Coordinates of C-alpha atoms and ligand atoms in Angstrom, one line a residue:
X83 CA 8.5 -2.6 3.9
X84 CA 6.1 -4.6 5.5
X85 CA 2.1 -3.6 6.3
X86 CA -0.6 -5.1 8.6
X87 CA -1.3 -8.8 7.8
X88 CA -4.1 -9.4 6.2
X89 CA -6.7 -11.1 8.7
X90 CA -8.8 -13.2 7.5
X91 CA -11.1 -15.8 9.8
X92 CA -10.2 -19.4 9.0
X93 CA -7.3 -18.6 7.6
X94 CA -3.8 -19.0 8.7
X95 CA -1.2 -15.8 8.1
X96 CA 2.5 -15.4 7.6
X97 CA 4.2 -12.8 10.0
X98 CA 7.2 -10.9 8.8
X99 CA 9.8 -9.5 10.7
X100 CA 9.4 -5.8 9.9
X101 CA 13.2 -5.1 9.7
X102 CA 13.9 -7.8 7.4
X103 CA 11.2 -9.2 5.7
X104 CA 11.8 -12.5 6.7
X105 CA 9.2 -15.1 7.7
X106 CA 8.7 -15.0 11.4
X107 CA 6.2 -17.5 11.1
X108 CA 2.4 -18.3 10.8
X109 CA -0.5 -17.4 13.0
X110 CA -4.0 -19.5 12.9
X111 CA -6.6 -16.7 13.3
X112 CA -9.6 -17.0 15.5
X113 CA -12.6 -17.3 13.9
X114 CA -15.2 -14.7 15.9
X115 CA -17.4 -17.4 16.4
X116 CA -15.5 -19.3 18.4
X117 CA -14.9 -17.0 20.6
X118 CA -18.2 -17.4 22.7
X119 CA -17.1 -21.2 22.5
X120 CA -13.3 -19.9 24.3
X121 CA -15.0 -17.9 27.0
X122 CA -17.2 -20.6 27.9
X123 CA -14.4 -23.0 28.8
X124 CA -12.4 -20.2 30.3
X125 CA -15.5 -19.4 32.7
X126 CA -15.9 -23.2 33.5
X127 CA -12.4 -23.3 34.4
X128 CA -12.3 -20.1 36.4
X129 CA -14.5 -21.3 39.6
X130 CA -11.9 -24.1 40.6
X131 CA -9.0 -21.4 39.9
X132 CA -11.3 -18.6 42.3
X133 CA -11.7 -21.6 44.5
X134 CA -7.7 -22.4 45.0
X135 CA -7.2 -18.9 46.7
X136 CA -4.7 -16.5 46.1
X137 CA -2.1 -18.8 48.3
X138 CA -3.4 -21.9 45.5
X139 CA -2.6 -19.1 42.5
X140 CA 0.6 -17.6 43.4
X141 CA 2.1 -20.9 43.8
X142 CA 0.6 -21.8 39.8
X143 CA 2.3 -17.8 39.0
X144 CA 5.7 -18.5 40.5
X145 CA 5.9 -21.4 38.3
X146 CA 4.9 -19.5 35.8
X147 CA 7.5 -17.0 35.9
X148 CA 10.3 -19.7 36.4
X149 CA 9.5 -20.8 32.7
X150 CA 9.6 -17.4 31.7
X151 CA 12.8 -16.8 33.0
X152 CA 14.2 -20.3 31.5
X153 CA 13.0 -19.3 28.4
X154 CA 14.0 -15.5 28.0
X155 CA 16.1 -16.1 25.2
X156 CA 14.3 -17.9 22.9
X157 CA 11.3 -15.5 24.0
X158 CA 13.2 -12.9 22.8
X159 CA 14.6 -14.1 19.4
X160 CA 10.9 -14.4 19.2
X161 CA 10.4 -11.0 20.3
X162 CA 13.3 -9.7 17.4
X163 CA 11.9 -11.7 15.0
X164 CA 8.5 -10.7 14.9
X165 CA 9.0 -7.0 15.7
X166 CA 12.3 -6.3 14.3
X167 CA 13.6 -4.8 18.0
X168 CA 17.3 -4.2 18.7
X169 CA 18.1 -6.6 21.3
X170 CA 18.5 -4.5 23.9
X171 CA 15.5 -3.2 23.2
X172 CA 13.9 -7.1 23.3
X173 CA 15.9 -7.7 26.5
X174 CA 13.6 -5.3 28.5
X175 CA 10.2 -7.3 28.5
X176 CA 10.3 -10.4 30.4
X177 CA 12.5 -9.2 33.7
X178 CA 9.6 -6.0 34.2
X179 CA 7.1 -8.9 34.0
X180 CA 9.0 -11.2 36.3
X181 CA 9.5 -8.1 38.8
X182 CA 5.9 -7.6 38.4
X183 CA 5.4 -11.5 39.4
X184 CA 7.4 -11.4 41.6
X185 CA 6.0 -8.7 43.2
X186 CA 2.3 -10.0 43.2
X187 CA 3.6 -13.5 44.1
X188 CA 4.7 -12.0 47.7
X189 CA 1.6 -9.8 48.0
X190 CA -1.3 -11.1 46.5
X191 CA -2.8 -12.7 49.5
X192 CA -2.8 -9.3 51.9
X193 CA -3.6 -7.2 49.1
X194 CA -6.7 -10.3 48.2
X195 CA -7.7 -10.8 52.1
X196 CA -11.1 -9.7 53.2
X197 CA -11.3 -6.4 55.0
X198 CA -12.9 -6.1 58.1
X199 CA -14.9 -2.7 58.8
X200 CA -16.0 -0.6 61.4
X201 CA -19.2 0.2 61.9
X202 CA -19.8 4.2 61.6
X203 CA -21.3 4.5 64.8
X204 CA -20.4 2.3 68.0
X205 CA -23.8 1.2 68.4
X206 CA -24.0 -0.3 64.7
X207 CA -21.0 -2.8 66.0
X208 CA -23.5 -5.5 66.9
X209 CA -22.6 -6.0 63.0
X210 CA -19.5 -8.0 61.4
X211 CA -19.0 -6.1 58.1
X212 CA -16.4 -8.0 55.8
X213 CA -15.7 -6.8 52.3
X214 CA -14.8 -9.8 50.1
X215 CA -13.2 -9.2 46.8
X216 CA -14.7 -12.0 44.1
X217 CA -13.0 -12.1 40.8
X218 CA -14.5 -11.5 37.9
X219 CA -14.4 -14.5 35.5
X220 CA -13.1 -13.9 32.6
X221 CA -10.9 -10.8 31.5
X222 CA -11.0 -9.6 28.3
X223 CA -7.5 -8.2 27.5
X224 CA -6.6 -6.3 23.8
X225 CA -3.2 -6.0 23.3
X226 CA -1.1 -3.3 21.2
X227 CA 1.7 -4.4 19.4
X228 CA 4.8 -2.1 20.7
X229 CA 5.8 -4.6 23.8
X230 CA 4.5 -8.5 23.0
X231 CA 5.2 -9.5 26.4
X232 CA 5.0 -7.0 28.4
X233 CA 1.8 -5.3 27.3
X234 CA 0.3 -9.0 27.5
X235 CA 1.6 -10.0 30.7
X236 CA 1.5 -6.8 32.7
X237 CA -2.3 -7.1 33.0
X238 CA -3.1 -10.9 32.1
X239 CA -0.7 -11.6 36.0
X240 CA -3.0 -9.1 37.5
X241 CA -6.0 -10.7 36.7
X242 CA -5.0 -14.5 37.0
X243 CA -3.8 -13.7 40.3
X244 CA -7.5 -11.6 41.5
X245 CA -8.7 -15.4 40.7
X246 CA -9.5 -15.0 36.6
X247 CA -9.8 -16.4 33.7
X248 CA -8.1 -14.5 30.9
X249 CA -8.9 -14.6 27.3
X250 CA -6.2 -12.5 25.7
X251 CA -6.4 -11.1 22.2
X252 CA -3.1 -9.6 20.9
X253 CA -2.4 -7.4 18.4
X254 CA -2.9 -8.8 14.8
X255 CA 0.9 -7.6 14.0
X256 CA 2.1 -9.8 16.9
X257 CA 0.7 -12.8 17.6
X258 CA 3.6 -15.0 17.7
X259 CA 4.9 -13.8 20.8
X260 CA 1.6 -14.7 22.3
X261 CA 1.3 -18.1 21.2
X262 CA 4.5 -18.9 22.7
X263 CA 3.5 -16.9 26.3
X264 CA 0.6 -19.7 26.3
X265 CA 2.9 -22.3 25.9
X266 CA 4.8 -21.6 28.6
X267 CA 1.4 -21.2 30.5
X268 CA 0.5 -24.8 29.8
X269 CA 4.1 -26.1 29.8
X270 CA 4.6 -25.1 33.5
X271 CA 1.1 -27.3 34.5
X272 CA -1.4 -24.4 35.2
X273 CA -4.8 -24.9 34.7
X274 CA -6.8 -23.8 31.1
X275 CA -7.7 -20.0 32.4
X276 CA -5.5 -18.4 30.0
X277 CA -6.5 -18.5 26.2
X278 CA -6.0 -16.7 23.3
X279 CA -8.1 -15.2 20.6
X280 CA -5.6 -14.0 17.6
X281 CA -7.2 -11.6 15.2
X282 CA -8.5 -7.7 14.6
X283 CA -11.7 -6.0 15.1
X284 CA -14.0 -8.5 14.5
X285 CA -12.1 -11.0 17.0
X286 CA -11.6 -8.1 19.4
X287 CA -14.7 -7.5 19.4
X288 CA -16.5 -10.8 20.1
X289 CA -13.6 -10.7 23.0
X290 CA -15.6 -7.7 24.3
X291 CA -18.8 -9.3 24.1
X292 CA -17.9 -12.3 26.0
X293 CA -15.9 -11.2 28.7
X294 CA -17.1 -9.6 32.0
X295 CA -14.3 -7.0 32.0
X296 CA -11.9 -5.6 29.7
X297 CA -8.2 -4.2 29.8
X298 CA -7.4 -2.4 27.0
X299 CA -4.6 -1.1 25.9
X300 CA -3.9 0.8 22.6
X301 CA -4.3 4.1 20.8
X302 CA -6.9 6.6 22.3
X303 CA -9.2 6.4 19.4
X304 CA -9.8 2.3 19.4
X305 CA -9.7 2.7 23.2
X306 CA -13.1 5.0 22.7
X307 CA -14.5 2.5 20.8
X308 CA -14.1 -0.3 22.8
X309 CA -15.6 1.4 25.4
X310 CA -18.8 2.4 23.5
X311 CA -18.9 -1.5 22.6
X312 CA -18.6 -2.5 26.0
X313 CA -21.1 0.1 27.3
X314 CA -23.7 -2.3 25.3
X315 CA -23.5 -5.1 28.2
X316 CA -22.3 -2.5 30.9
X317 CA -19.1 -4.3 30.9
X318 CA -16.6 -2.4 32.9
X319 CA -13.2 -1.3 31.7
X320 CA -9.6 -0.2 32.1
X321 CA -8.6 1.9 29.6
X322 CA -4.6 2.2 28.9
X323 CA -4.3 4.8 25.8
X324 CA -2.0 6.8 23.8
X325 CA 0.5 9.5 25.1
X326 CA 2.7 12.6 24.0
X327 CA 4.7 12.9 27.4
X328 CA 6.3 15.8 27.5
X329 CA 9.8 16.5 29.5
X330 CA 10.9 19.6 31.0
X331 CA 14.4 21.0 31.8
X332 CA 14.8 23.3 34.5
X333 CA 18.1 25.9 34.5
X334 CA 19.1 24.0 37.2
X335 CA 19.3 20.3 35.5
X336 CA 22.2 18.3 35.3
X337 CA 22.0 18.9 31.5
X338 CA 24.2 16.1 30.4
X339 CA 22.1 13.7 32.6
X340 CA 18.9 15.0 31.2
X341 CA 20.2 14.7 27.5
X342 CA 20.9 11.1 27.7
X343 CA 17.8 10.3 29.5
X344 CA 16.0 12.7 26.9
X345 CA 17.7 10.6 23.9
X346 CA 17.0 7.0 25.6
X347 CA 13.7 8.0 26.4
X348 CA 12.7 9.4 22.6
X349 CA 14.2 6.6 20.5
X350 CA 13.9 3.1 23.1
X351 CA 11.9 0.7 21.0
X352 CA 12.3 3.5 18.0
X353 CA 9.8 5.4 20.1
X354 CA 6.8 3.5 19.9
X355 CA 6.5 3.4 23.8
X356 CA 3.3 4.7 25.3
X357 CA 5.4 6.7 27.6
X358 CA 8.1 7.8 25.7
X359 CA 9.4 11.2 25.9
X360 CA 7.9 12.9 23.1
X361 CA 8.3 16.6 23.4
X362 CA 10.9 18.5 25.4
X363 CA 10.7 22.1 27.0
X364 CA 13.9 23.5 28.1
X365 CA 14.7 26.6 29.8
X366 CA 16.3 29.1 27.2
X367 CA 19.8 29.3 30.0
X368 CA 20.5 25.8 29.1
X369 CA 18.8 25.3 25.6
X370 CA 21.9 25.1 23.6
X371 CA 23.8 22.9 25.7
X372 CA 20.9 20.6 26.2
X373 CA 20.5 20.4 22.5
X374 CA 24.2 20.1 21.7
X375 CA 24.6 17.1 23.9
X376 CA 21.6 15.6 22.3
X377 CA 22.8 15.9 18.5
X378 CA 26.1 14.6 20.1
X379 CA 24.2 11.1 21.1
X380 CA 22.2 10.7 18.9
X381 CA 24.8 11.0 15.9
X382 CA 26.2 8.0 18.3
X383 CA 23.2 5.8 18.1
X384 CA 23.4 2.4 16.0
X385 CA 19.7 2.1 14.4
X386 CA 19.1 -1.8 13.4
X387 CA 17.4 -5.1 14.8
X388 CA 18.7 -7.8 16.9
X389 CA 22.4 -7.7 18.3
X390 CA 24.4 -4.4 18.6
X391 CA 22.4 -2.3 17.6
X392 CA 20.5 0.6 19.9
X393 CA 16.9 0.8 18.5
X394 CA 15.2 -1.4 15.7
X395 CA 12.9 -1.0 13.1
X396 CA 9.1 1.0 13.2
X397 CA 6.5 -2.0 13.5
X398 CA 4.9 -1.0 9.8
X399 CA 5.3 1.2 7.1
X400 CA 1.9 3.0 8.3
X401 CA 4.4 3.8 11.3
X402 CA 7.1 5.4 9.4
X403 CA 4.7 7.2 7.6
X404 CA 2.9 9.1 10.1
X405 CA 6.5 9.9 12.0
X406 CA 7.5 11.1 8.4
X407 CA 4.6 13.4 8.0
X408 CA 5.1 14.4 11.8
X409 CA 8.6 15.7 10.7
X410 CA 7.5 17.0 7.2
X411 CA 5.0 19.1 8.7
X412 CA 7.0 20.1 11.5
X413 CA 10.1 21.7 8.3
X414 CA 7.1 23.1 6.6
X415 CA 6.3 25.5 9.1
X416 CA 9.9 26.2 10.3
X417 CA 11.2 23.5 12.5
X418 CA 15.2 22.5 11.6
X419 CA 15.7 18.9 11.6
X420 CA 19.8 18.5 13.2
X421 CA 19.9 15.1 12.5
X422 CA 17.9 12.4 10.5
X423 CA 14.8 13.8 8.9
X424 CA 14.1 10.7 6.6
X425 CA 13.1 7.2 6.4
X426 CA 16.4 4.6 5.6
X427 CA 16.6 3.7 1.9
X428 CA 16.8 0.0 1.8
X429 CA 14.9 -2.7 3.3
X430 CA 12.8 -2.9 6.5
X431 CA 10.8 0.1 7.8
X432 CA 13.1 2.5 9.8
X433 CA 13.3 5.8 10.0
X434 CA 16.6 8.0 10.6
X435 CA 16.5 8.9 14.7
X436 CA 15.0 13.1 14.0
X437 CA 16.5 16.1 16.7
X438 CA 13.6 18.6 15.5
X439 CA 14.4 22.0 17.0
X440 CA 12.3 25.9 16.3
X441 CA 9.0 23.7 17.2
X442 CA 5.9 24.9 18.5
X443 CA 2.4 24.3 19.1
X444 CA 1.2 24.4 15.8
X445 CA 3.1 21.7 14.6
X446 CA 1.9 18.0 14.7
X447 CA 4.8 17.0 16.0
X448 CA 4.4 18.6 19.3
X449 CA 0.4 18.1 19.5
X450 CA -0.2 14.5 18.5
X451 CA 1.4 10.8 19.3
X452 CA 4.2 10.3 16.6
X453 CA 5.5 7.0 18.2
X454 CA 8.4 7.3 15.9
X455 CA 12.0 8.1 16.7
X456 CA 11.5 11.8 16.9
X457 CA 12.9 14.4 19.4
X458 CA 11.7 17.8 18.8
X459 CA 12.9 20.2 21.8
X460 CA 11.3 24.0 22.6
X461 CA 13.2 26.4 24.1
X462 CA 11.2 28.5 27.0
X463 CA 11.2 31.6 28.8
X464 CA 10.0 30.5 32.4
X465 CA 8.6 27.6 34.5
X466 CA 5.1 28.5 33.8
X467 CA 5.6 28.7 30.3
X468 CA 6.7 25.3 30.5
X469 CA 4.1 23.7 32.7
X470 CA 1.6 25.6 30.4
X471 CA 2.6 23.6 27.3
X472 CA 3.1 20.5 28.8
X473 CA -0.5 20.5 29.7
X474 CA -1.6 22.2 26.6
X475 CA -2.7 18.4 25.3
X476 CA -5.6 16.4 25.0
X477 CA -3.1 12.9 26.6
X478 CA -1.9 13.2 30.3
X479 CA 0.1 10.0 30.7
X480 CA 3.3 10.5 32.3
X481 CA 6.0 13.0 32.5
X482 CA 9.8 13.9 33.7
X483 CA 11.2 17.2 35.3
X484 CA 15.1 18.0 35.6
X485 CA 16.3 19.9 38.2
X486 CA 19.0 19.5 40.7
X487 CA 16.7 20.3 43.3
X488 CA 14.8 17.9 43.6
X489 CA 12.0 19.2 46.0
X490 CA 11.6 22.4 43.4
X491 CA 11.0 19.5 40.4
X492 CA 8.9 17.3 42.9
X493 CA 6.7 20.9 42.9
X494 CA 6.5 21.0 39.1
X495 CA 6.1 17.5 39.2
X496 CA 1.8 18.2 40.9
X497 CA 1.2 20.9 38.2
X498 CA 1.2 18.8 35.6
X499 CA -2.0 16.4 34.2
X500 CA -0.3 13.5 34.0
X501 CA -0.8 10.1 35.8
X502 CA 3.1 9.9 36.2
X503 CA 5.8 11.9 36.9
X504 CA 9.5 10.8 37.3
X505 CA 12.2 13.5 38.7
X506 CA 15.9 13.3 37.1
X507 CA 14.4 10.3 35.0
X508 CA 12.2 9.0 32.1
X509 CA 10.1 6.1 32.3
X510 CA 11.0 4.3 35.5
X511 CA 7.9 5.0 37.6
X512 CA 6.6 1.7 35.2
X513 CA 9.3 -0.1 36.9
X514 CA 7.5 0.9 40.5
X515 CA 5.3 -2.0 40.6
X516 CA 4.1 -1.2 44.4
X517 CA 2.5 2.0 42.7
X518 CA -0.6 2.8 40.5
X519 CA 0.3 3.2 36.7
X520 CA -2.2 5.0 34.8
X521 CA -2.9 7.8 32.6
X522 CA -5.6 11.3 32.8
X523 CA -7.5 12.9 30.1
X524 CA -7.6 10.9 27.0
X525 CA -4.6 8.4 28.3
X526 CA -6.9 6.8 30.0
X527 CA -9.1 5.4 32.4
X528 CA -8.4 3.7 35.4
X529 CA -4.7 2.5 36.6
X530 CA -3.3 -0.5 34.7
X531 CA -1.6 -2.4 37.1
X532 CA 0.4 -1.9 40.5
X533 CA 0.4 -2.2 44.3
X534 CA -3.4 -4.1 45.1
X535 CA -5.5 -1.6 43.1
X536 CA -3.6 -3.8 40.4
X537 CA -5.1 -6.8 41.1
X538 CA -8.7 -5.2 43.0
X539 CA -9.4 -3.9 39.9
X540 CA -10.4 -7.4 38.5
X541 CA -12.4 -7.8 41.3
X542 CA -16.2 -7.0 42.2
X543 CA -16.4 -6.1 45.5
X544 CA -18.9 -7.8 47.6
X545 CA -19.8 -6.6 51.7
X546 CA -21.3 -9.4 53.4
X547 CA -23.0 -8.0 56.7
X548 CA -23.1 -10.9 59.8
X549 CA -24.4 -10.2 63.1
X550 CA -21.9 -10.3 65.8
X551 CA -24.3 -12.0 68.5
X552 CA -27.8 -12.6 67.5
X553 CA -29.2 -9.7 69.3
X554 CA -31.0 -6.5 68.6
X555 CA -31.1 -8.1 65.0
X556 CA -33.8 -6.8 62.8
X557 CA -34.6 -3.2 64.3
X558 CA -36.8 -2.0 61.5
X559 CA -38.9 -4.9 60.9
X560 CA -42.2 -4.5 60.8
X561 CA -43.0 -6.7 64.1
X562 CA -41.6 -4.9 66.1
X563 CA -43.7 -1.8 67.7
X564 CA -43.8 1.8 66.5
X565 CA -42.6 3.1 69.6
X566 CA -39.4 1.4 69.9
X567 CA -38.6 2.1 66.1
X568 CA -39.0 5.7 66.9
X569 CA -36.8 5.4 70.0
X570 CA -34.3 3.9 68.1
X571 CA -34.5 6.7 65.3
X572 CA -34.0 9.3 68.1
X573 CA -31.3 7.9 69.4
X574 CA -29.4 7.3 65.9
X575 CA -29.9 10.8 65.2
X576 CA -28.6 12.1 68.5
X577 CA -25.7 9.9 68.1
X578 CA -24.6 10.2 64.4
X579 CA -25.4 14.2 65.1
X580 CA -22.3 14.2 68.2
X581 CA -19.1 14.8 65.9
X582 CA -21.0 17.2 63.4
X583 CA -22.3 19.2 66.0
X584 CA -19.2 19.5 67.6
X585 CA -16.5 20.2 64.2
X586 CA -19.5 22.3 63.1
X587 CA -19.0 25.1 66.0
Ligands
NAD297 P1 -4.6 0.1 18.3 O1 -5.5 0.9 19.0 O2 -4.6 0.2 16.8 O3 -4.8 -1.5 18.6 C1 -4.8 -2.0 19.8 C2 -5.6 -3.3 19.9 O4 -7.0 -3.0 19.6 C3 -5.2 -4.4 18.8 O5 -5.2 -5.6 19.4 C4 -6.2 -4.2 17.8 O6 -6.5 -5.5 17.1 C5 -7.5 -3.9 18.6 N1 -8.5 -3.2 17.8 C6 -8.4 -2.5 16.7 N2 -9.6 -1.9 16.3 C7 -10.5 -2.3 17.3 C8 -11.9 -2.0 17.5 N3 -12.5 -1.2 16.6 N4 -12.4 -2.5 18.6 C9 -11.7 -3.3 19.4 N5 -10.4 -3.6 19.3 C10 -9.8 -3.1 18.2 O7 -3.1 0.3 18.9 P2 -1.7 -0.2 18.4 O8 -1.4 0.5 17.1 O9 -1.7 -1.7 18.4 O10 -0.8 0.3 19.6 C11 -0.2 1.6 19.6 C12 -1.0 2.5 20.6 O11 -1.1 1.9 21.8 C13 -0.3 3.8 20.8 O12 -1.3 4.8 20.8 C14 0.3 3.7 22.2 O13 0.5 4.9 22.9 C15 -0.7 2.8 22.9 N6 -0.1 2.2 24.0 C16 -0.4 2.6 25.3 C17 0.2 2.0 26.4 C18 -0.2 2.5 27.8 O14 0.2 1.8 28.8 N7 -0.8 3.6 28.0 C19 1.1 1.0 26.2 C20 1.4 0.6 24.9 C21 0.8 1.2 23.8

């Protein structure tokens, strides 16, 4: 089994391979006072990189992604090493981050462009508005551990490509990944406005401190407290947190289609995916077939890391134990586990891929984030039931509905609180990269990345107001007489009172 490294400033680490024990290899940490030192050289660095516009950046990005690309493989005998993924698990990372590239590569300019705006009333169009979006220097981004690349990348392209600098702190249980993500950085010539910071709390937290704006993304509970520590310099920030996405199965699903997107979706990456499906509702017509052909695959599924295998090994042993006490509790108060139930004897931390059925609400299993390879299904009576307890929960990050009619699923789809919904599929709305991805309630604040709220978020927005000629300029000022100030009053009322007045009858 292996646990959190120890982290210790000055100090260097060894990283194990959680499904092995193997050496991985060994991390330097940061010590947290150097991190004001980092963000210093990242801020110096960041004008000339605002400076290059977004045509200047995307050019530095493409480049960029070409190394990643080049290097996918030996990023993701990285990736198995250090996390103990299956490799088709692994394989997953670095194409959503080059679609994401990509996609922001071809975009950025339009989406980075100044906006010209009206004036609300005709007579204000003596004046050129122009809202400019300015970057704000450095981005403070705090990894989780589940995807090395992917939860480092999706954000740290976003901001790089608003015109940041980015001073990323991973998480402490995988920072290998990371240093080889800046490698690539360097080795395709960009300039120094990436960095890393490799530690825990302490180095997370001086990361907070020094940065201007900070993308989280982690449990719900750190996410709170990273807020509070933000809230100290009024430091704004995007919040992507922890999830129990529920799935629901209408009477009318295509049951075998739902069951293998239900089983992908519960045990990818052994479960620890923000939005994996973590609860299912089905409707009590097609209960027992639903849960038959789940049982069928997953008796199929081959649990180990690297090649040929399905879905690796839990990050920690604190991971397996919290999905084993998920599943203990769930037995003790009358849930049947159909298959697994147990952690694997033997080395690495695993746990047996669980089909929990006769669940309900008062079981942890159903109420809080195992991010284990647990599926525990409910059968219901009705829609509303269903759409009742998928929003009985304190996350709202995504969801999925099954139904052959799609339009009926597309209207369960806007009842639930969720910032995602997919119809007749799990997960792929993160694969929409032209769309806002972000969780409600305690999922979240703010959309993570997507379409140009991705990269505007990084921005500070700032409305420079220019006169179109140089007449009728300065109105209100106090040289000019009393008389014509009140005239021009009058007439601003009358004017900005026309459509009122009229919808208002
Ligand atoms: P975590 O909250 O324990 O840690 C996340 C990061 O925060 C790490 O880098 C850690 O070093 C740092 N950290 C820890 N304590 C801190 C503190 N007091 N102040 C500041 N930073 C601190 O999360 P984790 O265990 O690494 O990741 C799993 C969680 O992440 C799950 O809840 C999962 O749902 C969530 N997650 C969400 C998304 C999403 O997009 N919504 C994606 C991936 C993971």
């Amino acid at each position: 089994m292996t646990a959190t490294p120890e982290v210790d400033a000055r100090d260097s680490s060894t990283i194990r391979n959680p499904a092995t024990g193997a050496v991985a290899g060994q991390v330097r940490w940061t010590d947290p006072a150097d991190v004001t030192r980092i963000a210093a050289g990242l801020r110096a660095a960041q004008t000339d990189w605002e400076a290059r516009g977004a045509k200047g950046r995307a050019k530095v990005l493409a480049r960029y992604a070409v190394w990643l690309g080049e290097h996918r493989a030996e990023i993701e005998d990285l990736l198995i090493k250090e996390t103990g993924k299956s490799a088709v698990d692994a394989a997953q990372e670095v194409p959503l981050i080059l679609m994401i590239t990509s996609y922001y590569v071809r975009t950025m300019e339009k989406a980075l462009a100044p906006d010209s705006r009206p004036a609300a009333l005709p007579f204000l169009s003596i004046k050129k508005i122009t809202v400019h979006y300015r970057p704000r220097p450095v981005v403070g981004i705090i990894a989780p551990w589940n995807y090395p690349v992917a939860n480092a990348l999706m954000d740290a392209i976003g901001a790089l490509a608003a015109g940041c600098a980015v001073l990323l702190k991973p998480s402490e249980r995988t920072p290998l990944t990371a240093e080889l993500l800046l490698r690539g950085w360097q080795d395709s010539g960009a300039p120094e406005v990436l960095a890393l910071a490799q530690g825990a709390r302490e180095v997370s937290e001086a990361v907070i401190d020094n940065s201007d704006f900070i993308q989280f993304t982690g449990s719900s509970a750190t996410g709170a407290k990273v807020m509070e520590r933000a809230a100290r310099r009024l430091t704004p920030v995007s919040l992507e947190l922890g999830g129990k996405d529920p799935m629901i199965v209408l009477e009318d699903a295509d049951v075998e289609l739902a069951a293998h997107a239900a089983v992908w979706g519960a045990m990818f990456n052994a479960g620890q995916t923000c939005v994996s499906v973590e609860r299912v509702y089905v409707l009590e017509s097609v209960y027992d077939q639903f849960v038959d052909a789940v049982v069928r695959d997953v008796k199929n599924l081959k649990m180990g890391a690297g090649e040929g295998n399905d879905f690796g090994a839990l990050i920690d042993d604190g991971q397996v134990s919290v999905t084993e006490r998920h599943v203990e509790d769930a037995i003790a108060k009358g849930a049947k586990a159909l298959t697994g139930g147990e952690r694997r004897n033997g080395p690495g931390s695993f746990y047996e891929p669980t089909v929990l059925v006769d669940v309900d609400h008062s079981m942890a299993c159903m109420t809080e984030e195992t991010f284990g390879p647990t599926l525990p299904i409910m059968k219901v009576k009705s829609v509303e039931e269903a759409v009742r307890l998928a929003n009985d929960s304190p996350y709202g990050l995504s969801a999925a509905v099954f139904s052959k009619d799609v339009d009926r699923a597309k209207a369960v789809a806007l009842q639930l609180d969720c910032g995602g919904v997919n119809v007749n599929d799990v997960i792929s709305n993160l694969m929409c990269t032209t769309a806002p991805m972000g969780g409600w309630k305690t999922s979240g604040i703010g959309a993570r990345f997507g379409g140009p709220e991705g990269l505007r978020k990084y921005c500070r927005v700032e409305t420079v107001v220019a006169p179109r000629t140089n007449v009728g300029a300065g109105g209100n000022y106090y040289n000019n007489s009393p008389k014509a100030l009140k005239r021009m009053n009058t007439m601003m009322t009358k004017l900005a009172l026309i459509r009122p007045r009229r919808m208002a009858k």
